[in-house]
Each structure stands twice: as C-alpha cells, then as structure tokens.
PDB file of C-alpha atoms in Angstrom:
ATOM      1  CA  UNK Z  22      -4.171  80.838 -66.667  1.00 62.00           C
ATOM      2  CA  UNK Z  23      -6.545  80.382 -69.566  1.00 74.00           C
ATOM      3  CA  UNK Z  24      -9.626  81.467 -67.480  1.00 77.00           C
ATOM      4  CA  UNK Z  25     -12.156  83.730 -68.868  1.00 78.00           C
ATOM      5  CA  UNK Z  26     -11.264  87.377 -68.269  1.00 78.00           C
ATOM      6  CA  UNK Z  27      -7.539  87.014 -68.904  1.00 83.00           C
ATOM      7  CA  UNK Z  28      -5.815  88.327 -71.895  1.00 88.00           C
ATOM      8  CA  UNK Z  29      -4.168  85.113 -72.581  1.00 91.00           C
ATOM      9  CA  UNK Z  30      -7.646  83.438 -73.044  1.00 88.00           C
ATOM     10  CA  UNK Z  31      -8.648  86.043 -75.557  1.00 89.00           C
ATOM     11  CA  UNK Z  32      -5.194  85.799 -77.406  1.00 92.00           C
ATOM     12  CA  UNK Z  33      -5.154  82.096 -77.626  1.00 92.00           C
ATOM     13  CA  UNK Z  34      -8.749  81.376 -78.456  1.00 90.00           C
ATOM     14  CA  UNK Z  35      -9.322  84.356 -80.789  1.00 90.00           C
ATOM     15  CA  UNK Z  36     -12.241  85.446 -78.736  1.00 91.00           C
ATOM     16  CA  UNK Z  37     -13.568  88.938 -78.446  1.00 90.00           C
ATOM     17  CA  UNK Z  38     -11.305  90.950 -76.168  1.00 91.00           C
ATOM     18  CA  UNK Z  39     -14.085  92.854 -74.596  1.00 91.00           C
ATOM     19  CA  UNK Z  40     -16.502  90.095 -73.604  1.00 88.00           C
ATOM     20  CA  UNK Z  41     -14.753  86.862 -74.747  1.00 89.00           C
ATOM     21  CA  UNK Z  42     -18.185  85.157 -75.612  1.00 88.00           C
ATOM     22  CA  UNK Z  43     -17.525  84.604 -79.325  1.00 90.00           C
ATOM     23  CA  UNK Z  44     -14.800  84.141 -81.909  1.00 90.00           C
ATOM     24  CA  UNK Z  45     -13.578  87.205 -83.784  1.00 92.00           C
ATOM     25  CA  UNK Z  46     -13.071  85.009 -86.988  1.00 92.00           C
ATOM     26  CA  UNK Z  47     -15.762  83.820 -89.273  1.00 90.00           C
ATOM     27  CA  UNK Z  48     -14.141  80.417 -89.213  1.00 88.00           C
ATOM     28  CA  UNK Z  49     -12.568  79.209 -86.040  1.00 88.00           C
ATOM     29  CA  UNK Z  50     -10.032  76.801 -87.878  1.00 88.00           C
ATOM     30  CA  UNK Z  51      -6.859  78.561 -89.016  1.00 88.00           C
ATOM     31  CA  UNK Z  52      -6.080  75.777 -91.317  1.00 88.00           C
ATOM     32  CA  UNK Z  53      -8.812  76.834 -93.789  1.00 88.00           C
ATOM     33  CA  UNK Z  54      -6.386  79.263 -95.580  1.00 88.00           C
ATOM     34  CA  UNK Z  55      -9.031  80.928 -97.746  1.00 87.00           C
ATOM     35  CA  UNK Z  56     -10.730  82.147 -94.653  1.00 89.00           C
ATOM     36  CA  UNK Z  57      -7.666  82.724 -92.188  1.00 87.00           C
ATOM     37  CA  UNK Z  58      -8.086  86.396 -91.850  1.00 84.00           C
ATOM     38  CA  UNK Z  59     -11.850  86.743 -92.437  1.00 90.00           C
ATOM     39  CA  UNK Z  60     -13.196  88.388 -89.399  1.00 90.00           C
ATOM     40  CA  UNK Z  61     -16.657  89.280 -88.146  1.00 89.00           C
ATOM     41  CA  UNK Z  62     -17.360  92.980 -88.334  1.00 90.00           C
ATOM     42  CA  UNK Z  63     -18.302  93.264 -84.743  1.00 90.00           C
ATOM     43  CA  UNK Z  64     -19.135  91.111 -81.647  1.00 89.00           C
ATOM     44  CA  UNK Z  65     -22.828  90.042 -81.598  1.00 89.00           C
ATOM     45  CA  UNK Z  66     -22.660  89.956 -77.715  1.00 86.00           C
ATOM     46  CA  UNK Z  67     -21.232  93.295 -76.756  1.00 87.00           C
ATOM     47  CA  UNK Z  68     -21.160  95.069 -80.232  1.00 86.00           C
ATOM     48  CA  UNK Z  69     -17.494  95.598 -80.156  1.00 88.00           C
ATOM     49  CA  UNK Z  70     -16.273  96.592 -83.659  1.00 90.00           C
ATOM     50  CA  UNK Z  71     -13.085  94.745 -84.386  1.00 88.00           C
ATOM     51  CA  UNK Z  72     -11.837  97.103 -87.002  1.00 85.00           C
ATOM     52  CA  UNK Z  73     -11.356  99.971 -84.673  1.00 84.00           C
ATOM     53  CA  UNK Z  74     -10.178 102.258 -87.547  1.00 85.00           C
ATOM     54  CA  UNK Z  75      -9.346 101.913 -91.071  1.00 81.00           C
ATOM     55  CA  UNK Z  76      -6.408  99.643 -91.565  1.00 85.00           C
ATOM     56  CA  UNK Z  77      -6.263  98.867 -87.951  1.00 87.00           C
ATOM     57  CA  UNK Z  78      -4.739  95.517 -88.509  1.00 87.00           C
ATOM     58  CA  UNK Z  79      -1.759  96.831 -90.409  1.00 89.00           C
ATOM     59  CA  UNK Z  80      -0.123  97.340 -87.157  1.00 89.00           C
ATOM     60  CA  UNK Z  81      -0.430  93.491 -86.557  1.00 91.00           C
ATOM     61  CA  UNK Z  82       2.124  93.108 -89.206  1.00 92.00           C
ATOM     62  CA  UNK Z  83       4.846  94.285 -86.971  1.00 94.00           C
ATOM     63  CA  UNK Z  84       3.701  91.927 -84.260  1.00 94.00           C
ATOM     64  CA  UNK Z  85       3.775  89.145 -86.881  1.00 95.00           C
ATOM     65  CA  UNK Z  86       7.426  90.000 -87.743  1.00 96.00           C
ATOM     66  CA  UNK Z  87       8.442  89.653 -84.086  1.00 96.00           C
ATOM     67  CA  UNK Z  88       6.700  86.294 -83.741  1.00 96.00           C
ATOM     68  CA  UNK Z  89       8.256  85.077 -87.059  1.00 96.00           C
ATOM     69  CA  UNK Z  90      11.621  86.083 -85.955  1.00 97.00           C
ATOM     70  CA  UNK Z  91      11.133  84.367 -82.572  1.00 97.00           C
ATOM     71  CA  UNK Z  92       9.809  81.215 -84.530  1.00 97.00           C
ATOM     72  CA  UNK Z  93      12.778  81.264 -86.977  1.00 96.00           C
ATOM     73  CA  UNK Z  94      15.272  81.473 -84.029  1.00 97.00           C
ATOM     74  CA  UNK Z  95      13.578  78.594 -82.037  1.00 96.00           C
ATOM     75  CA  UNK Z  96      13.606  76.468 -85.260  1.00 96.00           C
ATOM     76  CA  UNK Z  97      17.278  77.258 -85.706  1.00 96.00           C
ATOM     77  CA  UNK Z  98      18.218  76.398 -82.206  1.00 96.00           C
ATOM     78  CA  UNK Z  99      16.204  73.107 -82.291  1.00 96.00           C
ATOM     79  CA  UNK Z 100      17.802  71.949 -85.505  1.00 96.00           C
ATOM     80  CA  UNK Z 101      21.287  73.266 -85.157  1.00 94.00           C
ATOM     81  CA  UNK Z 102      21.933  72.726 -81.459  1.00 93.00           C
ATOM     82  CA  UNK Z 103      19.754  69.746 -80.478  1.00 93.00           C
ATOM     83  CA  UNK Z 104      19.676  67.818 -83.703  1.00 93.00           C
ATOM     84  CA  UNK Z 105      23.206  68.832 -84.897  1.00 92.00           C
ATOM     85  CA  UNK Z 106      22.144  69.895 -88.268  1.00 92.00           C
ATOM     86  CA  UNK Z 107      24.306  71.863 -90.788  1.00 94.00           C
ATOM     87  CA  UNK Z 108      23.614  75.535 -91.404  1.00 94.00           C
ATOM     88  CA  UNK Z 109      21.882  74.473 -94.746  1.00 95.00           C
ATOM     89  CA  UNK Z 110      19.802  72.027 -93.053  1.00 95.00           C
ATOM     90  CA  UNK Z 111      18.978  74.486 -90.302  1.00 95.00           C
ATOM     91  CA  UNK Z 112      17.916  77.137 -92.811  1.00 96.00           C
ATOM     92  CA  UNK Z 113      15.659  74.626 -94.539  1.00 96.00           C
ATOM     93  CA  UNK Z 114      14.134  73.792 -91.178  1.00 95.00           C
ATOM     94  CA  UNK Z 115      13.451  77.452 -90.596  1.00 96.00           C
ATOM     95  CA  UNK Z 116      11.707  77.894 -93.876  1.00 97.00           C
ATOM     96  CA  UNK Z 117       9.569  74.921 -93.371  1.00 97.00           C
ATOM     97  CA  UNK Z 118       8.650  75.780 -89.837  1.00 97.00           C
ATOM     98  CA  UNK Z 119       7.625  79.358 -90.840  1.00 97.00           C
ATOM     99  CA  UNK Z 120       5.578  77.944 -93.759  1.00 96.00           C
ATOM    100  CA  UNK Z 121       3.831  75.478 -91.450  1.00 96.00           C
ATOM    101  CA  UNK Z 122       2.944  77.898 -88.795  1.00 96.00           C
ATOM    102  CA  UNK Z 123       2.033  80.729 -91.134  1.00 94.00           C
ATOM    103  CA  UNK Z 124      -1.800  80.642 -90.499  1.00 94.00           C
ATOM    104  CA  UNK Z 125      -1.329  80.248 -86.693  1.00 95.00           C
ATOM    105  CA  UNK Z 126       1.137  83.249 -86.507  1.00 95.00           C
ATOM    106  CA  UNK Z 127      -1.304  85.440 -88.547  1.00 93.00           C
ATOM    107  CA  UNK Z 128      -4.048  84.895 -86.277  1.00 93.00           C
ATOM    108  CA  UNK Z 129      -1.989  85.114 -83.187  1.00 94.00           C
ATOM    109  CA  UNK Z 130      -0.505  88.357 -84.231  1.00 95.00           C
ATOM    110  CA  UNK Z 131      -3.893  89.876 -84.947  1.00 92.00           C
ATOM    111  CA  UNK Z 132      -4.976  88.577 -81.439  1.00 93.00           C
ATOM    112  CA  UNK Z 133      -2.193  90.025 -79.710  1.00 94.00           C
ATOM    113  CA  UNK Z 134      -2.468  93.368 -81.401  1.00 93.00           C
ATOM    114  CA  UNK Z 135      -6.207  93.909 -80.632  1.00 93.00           C
ATOM    115  CA  UNK Z 136      -5.566  92.773 -77.045  1.00 92.00           C
ATOM    116  CA  UNK Z 137      -3.013  95.581 -76.729  1.00 91.00           C
ATOM    117  CA  UNK Z 138      -5.684  98.124 -77.109  1.00 91.00           C
ATOM    118  CA  UNK Z 139      -8.941  96.608 -75.696  1.00 89.00           C
ATOM    119  CA  UNK Z 140      -9.409  95.134 -72.265  1.00 87.00           C
ATOM    120  CA  UNK Z 141     -11.794  92.599 -71.002  1.00 87.00           C
ATOM    121  CA  UNK Z 142     -14.918  94.121 -69.247  1.00 85.00           C
ATOM    122  CA  UNK Z 143     -17.077  91.553 -67.268  1.00 82.00           C
ATOM    123  CA  UNK Z 144     -20.184  94.030 -67.274  1.00 81.00           C
ATOM    124  CA  UNK Z 145     -20.180  94.220 -71.080  1.00 74.00           C
ATOM    125  CA  UNK Z 146     -22.461  91.843 -72.922  1.00 53.00           C
ATOM    126  CA  UNK Z 147     -24.506  90.584 -69.962  1.00 59.00           C
ATOM    127  CA  UNK Z 148     -28.134  90.021 -70.804  1.00 52.00           C
TER     128      UNK Z 148
END
C-alpha cells in the first residue's frame, strides 16, 4: 500500500511526486512550526520544480478546508457519540483537535494537491 511508486506513498511521506526519492520539505518534521511550509525549490534527483506556477499552492487551501471539515466531523462523532459529551464539550473537542492537527493537515493538503497534478515516473531520476 505504501510501496514506492504509489501516490499514497508520496502523499503520506511528503516525498517528490515524480521520483519519490527526497522530501519536498526543508524540514521533515511538521511539528517545527516555523518551518512547516518551507519547501525546497526543486527536487535534487529529478529536477521537478515544486512551485509549478506562481501561487500554485493556493489551491491546497481548498483541500485543507475539506480535510479540516472531515477532521471536525470525526472529532464531533467521537466526542458526542462515543464519549457522550454535551454539544459544548464536543465543540471544544473539535477546536482542540483542529489546533493539534493543524501542521499535519497543512502538509497533507499540499501533498494531496501536488499529487493531483504530477504522477510517479520510475524512469525519472535514475542515474
């Protein structure tokens, strides 16, 4: 499922969608909040330019919105249905969950967005 060459591998590891040989991000750890969105300009293996066009990743905001809605709904269901919380407690659970998962959702949305446009090519980057 997470084998090299699959989109899922590139999405969850944050690796180059074309060759999957290096991370797109300067710092692999999303918990370093100052560097959470700092990306390399291009892949050093295959030369893919990550910023395909100016403001390319603005489109990732739409993906991020959808992911945050899904996370919020999941947090509500877990807190309200499974733990029997009140509406107010469920709302607090949603806010806390969204704050804690913020850096992961940011990166995941960028990874999903670039993988919509670029596919893995096993012939690229072989040296």
